[in-house]
PDB file of C-alpha atoms in Angstrom:
ATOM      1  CA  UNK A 174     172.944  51.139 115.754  1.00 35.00           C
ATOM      2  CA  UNK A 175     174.428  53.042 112.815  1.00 45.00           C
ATOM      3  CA  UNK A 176     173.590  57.039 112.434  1.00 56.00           C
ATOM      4  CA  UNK A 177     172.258  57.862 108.888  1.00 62.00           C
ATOM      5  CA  UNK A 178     174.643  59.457 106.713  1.00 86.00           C
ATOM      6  CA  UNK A 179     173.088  62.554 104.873  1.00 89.00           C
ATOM      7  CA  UNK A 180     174.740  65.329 102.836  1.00 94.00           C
ATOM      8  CA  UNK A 181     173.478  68.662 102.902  1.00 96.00           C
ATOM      9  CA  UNK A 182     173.058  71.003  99.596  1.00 97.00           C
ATOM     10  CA  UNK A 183     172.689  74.835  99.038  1.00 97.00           C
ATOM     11  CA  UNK A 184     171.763  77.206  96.713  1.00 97.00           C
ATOM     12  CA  UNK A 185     171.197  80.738  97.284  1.00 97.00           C
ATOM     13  CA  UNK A 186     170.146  83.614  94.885  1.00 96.00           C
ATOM     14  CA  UNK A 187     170.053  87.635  95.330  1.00 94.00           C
ATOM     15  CA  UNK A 188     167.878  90.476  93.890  1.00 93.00           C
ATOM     16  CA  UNK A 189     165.824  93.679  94.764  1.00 91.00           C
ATOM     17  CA  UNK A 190     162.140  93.518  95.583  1.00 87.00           C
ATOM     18  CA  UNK A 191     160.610  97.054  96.100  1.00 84.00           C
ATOM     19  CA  UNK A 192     163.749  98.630  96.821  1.00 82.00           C
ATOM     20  CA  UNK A 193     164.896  96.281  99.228  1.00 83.00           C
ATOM     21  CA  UNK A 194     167.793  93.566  99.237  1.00 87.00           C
ATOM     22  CA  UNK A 195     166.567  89.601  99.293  1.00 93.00           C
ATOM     23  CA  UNK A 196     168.060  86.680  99.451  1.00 94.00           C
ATOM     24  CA  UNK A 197     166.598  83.225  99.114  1.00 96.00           C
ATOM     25  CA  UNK A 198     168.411  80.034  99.855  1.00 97.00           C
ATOM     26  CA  UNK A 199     167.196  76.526  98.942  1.00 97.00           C
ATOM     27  CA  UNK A 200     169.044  73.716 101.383  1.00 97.00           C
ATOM     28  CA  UNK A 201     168.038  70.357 101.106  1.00 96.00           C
ATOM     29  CA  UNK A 202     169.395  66.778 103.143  1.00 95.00           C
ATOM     30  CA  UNK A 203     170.038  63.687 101.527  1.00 94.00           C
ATOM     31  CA  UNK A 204     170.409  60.281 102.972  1.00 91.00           C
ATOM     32  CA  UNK A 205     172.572  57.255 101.734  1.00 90.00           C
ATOM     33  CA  UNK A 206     169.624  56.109  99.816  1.00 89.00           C
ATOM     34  CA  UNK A 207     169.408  59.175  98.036  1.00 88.00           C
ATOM     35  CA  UNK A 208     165.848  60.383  99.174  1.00 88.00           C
ATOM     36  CA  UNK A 209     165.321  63.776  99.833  1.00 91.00           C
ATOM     37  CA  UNK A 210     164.680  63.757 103.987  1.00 89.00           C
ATOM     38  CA  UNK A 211     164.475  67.942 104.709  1.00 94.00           C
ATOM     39  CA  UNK A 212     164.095  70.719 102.276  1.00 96.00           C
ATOM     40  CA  UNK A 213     164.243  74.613 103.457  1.00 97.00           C
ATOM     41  CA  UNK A 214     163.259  77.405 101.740  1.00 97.00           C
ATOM     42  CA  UNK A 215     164.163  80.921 103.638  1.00 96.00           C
ATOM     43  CA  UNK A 216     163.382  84.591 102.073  1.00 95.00           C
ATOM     44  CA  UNK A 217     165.431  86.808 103.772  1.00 92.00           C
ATOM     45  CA  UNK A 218     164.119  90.515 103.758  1.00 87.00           C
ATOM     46  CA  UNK A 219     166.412  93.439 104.727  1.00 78.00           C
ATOM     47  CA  UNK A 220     166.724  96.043 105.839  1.00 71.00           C
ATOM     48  CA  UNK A 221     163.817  97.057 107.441  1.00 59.00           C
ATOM     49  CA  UNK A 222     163.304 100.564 108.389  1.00 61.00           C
ATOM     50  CA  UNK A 223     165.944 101.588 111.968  1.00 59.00           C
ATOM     51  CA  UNK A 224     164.315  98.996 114.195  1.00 57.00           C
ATOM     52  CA  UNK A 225     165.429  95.977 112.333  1.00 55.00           C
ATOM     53  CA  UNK A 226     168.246  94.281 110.440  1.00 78.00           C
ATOM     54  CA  UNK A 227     165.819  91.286 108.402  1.00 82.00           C
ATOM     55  CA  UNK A 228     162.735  89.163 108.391  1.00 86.00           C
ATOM     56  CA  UNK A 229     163.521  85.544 107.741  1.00 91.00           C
ATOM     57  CA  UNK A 230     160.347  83.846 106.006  1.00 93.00           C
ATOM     58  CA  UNK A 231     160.634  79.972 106.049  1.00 95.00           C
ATOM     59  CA  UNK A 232     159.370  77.002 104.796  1.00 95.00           C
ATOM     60  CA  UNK A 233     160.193  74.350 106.426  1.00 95.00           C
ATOM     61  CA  UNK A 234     159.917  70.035 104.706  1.00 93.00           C
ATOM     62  CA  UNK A 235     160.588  67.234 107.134  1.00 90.00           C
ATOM     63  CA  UNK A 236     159.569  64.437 108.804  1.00 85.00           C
ATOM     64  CA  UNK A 237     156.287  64.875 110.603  1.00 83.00           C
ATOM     65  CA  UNK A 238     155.943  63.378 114.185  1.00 84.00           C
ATOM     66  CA  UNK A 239     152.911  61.127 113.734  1.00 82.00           C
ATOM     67  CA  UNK A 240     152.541  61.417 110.074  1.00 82.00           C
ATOM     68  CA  UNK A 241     155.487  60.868 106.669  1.00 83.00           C
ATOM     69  CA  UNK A 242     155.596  64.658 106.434  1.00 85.00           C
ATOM     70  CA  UNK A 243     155.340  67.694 108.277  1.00 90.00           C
ATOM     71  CA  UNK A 244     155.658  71.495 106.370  1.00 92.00           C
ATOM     72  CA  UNK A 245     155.731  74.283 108.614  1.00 94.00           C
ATOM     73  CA  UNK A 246     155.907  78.216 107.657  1.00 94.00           C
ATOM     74  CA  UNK A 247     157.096  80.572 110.111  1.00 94.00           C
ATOM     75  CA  UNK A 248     158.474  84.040 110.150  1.00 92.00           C
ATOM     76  CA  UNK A 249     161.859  85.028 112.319  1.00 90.00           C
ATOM     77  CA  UNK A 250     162.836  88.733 112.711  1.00 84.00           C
ATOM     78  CA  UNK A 251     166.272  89.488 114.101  1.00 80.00           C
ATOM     79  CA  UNK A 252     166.599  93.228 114.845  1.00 73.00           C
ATOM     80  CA  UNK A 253     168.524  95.593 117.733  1.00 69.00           C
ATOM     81  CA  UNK A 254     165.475  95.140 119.923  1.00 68.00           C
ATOM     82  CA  UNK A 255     165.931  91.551 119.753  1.00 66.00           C
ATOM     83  CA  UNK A 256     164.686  88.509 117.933  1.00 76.00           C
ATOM     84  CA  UNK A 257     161.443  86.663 117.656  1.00 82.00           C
ATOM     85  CA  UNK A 258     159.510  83.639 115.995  1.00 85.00           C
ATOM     86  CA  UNK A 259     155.941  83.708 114.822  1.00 89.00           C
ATOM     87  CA  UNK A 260     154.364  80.201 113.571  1.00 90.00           C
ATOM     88  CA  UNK A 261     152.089  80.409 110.500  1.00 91.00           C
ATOM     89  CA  UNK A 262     151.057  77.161 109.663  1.00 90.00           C
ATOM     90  CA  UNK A 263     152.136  73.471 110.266  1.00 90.00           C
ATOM     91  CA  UNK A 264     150.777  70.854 109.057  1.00 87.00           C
ATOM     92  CA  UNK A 265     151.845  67.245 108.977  1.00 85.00           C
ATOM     93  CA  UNK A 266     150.205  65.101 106.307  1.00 79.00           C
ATOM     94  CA  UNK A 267     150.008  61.430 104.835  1.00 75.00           C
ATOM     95  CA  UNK A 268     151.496  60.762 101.588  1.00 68.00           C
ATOM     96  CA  UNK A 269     148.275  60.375  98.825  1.00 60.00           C
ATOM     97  CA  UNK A 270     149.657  58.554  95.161  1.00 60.00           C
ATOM     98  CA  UNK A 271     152.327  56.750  94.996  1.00 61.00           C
ATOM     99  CA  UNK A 272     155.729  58.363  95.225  1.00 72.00           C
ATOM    100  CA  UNK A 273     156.888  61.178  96.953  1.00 80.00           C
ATOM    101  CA  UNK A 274     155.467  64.634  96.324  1.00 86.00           C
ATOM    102  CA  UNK A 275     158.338  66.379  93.390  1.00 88.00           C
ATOM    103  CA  UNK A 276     159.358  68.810  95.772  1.00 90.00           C
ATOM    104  CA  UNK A 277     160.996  65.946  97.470  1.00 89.00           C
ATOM    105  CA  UNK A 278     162.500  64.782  94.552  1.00 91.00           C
ATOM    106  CA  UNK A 279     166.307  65.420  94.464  1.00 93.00           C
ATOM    107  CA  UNK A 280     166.550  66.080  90.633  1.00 94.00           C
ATOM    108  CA  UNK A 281     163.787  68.288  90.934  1.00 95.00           C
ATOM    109  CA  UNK A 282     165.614  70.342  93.361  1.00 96.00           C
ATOM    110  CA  UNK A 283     169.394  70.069  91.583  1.00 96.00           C
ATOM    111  CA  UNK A 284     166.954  71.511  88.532  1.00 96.00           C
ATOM    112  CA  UNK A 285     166.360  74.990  90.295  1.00 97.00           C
ATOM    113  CA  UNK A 286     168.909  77.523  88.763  1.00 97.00           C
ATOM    114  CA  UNK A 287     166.415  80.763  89.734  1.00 96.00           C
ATOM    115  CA  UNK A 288     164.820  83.045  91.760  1.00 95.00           C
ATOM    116  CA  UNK A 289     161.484  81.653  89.303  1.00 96.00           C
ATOM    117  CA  UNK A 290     162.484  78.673  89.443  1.00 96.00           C
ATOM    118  CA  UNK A 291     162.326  78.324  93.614  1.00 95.00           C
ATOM    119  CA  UNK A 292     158.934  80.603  93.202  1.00 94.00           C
ATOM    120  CA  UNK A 293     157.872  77.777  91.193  1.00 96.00           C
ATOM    121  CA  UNK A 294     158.442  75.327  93.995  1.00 95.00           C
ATOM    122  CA  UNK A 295     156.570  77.367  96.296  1.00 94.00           C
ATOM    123  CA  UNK A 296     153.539  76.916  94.170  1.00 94.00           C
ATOM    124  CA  UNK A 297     154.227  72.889  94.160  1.00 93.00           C
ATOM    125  CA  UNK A 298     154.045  72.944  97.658  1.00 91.00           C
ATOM    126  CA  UNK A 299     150.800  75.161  97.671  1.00 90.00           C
ATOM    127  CA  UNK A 300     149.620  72.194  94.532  1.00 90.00           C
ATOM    128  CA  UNK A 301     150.178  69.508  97.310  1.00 86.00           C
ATOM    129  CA  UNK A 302     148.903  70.832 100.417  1.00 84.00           C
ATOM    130  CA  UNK A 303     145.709  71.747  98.667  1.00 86.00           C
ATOM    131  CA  UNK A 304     145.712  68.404  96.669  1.00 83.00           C
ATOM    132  CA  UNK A 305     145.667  67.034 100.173  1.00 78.00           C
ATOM    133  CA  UNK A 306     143.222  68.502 101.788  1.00 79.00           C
ATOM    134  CA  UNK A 307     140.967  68.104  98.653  1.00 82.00           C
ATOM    135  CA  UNK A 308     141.568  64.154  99.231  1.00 78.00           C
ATOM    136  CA  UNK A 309     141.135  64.056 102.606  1.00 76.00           C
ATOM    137  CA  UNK A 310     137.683  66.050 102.875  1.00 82.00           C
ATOM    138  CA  UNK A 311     136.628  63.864  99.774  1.00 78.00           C
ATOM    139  CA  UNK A 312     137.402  60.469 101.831  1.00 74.00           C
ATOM    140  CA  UNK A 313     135.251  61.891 104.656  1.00 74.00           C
ATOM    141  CA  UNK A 314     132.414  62.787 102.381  1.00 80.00           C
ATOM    142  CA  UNK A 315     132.293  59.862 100.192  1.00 70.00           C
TER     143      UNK A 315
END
């Protein structure tokens, strides 16, 4: 049995938000085949107040256990009085139409050049989850 080959890509980008420094970093897997397999999107908040060095918020594209995909959105703080995780959502999710939602789409990621432009993801990723949901609730209805 052969291990999957994948490359790894990332892009991060800087500014101020209320005073504070951020960074956000886009990192994204590709296999051999040129899919899209993981994508990551982290908002790093710092510093906070004397307690704490930065808040991590992630969102997390993968592989889902028993379903094609799995998103999950969790917080990480890592501060002097230690470090902790706190799980927002995960869901895992069949895939509805018939290719793979954009935000798994490699050229779509290569495209984002901007702090708007990964902002602009985010909201894909809202799109889908609620397009989802939507399709799911209407198949139990119908």
């Amino acid at each position: 049995m052969t291990q999957t080959q994948t490359q790894t890509f990332e892009k991060k980008f800087e500014s101020k938000e209320d005073g504070k420094d951020v960074e956000y970093i886009l990192e994204y897997k590709v296999n051999e085949r040129n899919e899209v397999k993981h994508v990551r999107i982290t908002k790093i908040l710092y510093p906070l107040e004397c307690c704490a060095n930065n808040v991590k918020t992630i969102i997390d594209i993968g592989e889902g256990e028993t379903e094609p995909y799995r998103i999950e959105v969790y917080m990480v703080r890592d501060s002097w009085n230690g470090t902790g995780r706190d799980d927002l959502m995960s869901i895992e999710f069949n895939d509805y139409g018939e290719e793979s939602p954009v935000f798994l789409w490699r050229d779509y990621l290569e495209s984002i050049e901007s702090i708007d432009d990964l902002k602009e993801l985010a909201k894909k990723i809202i799109e889908y989850i609620n397009d989802v949901y939507m399709l799911s609730i209407d198949s139990f209805i119908e």
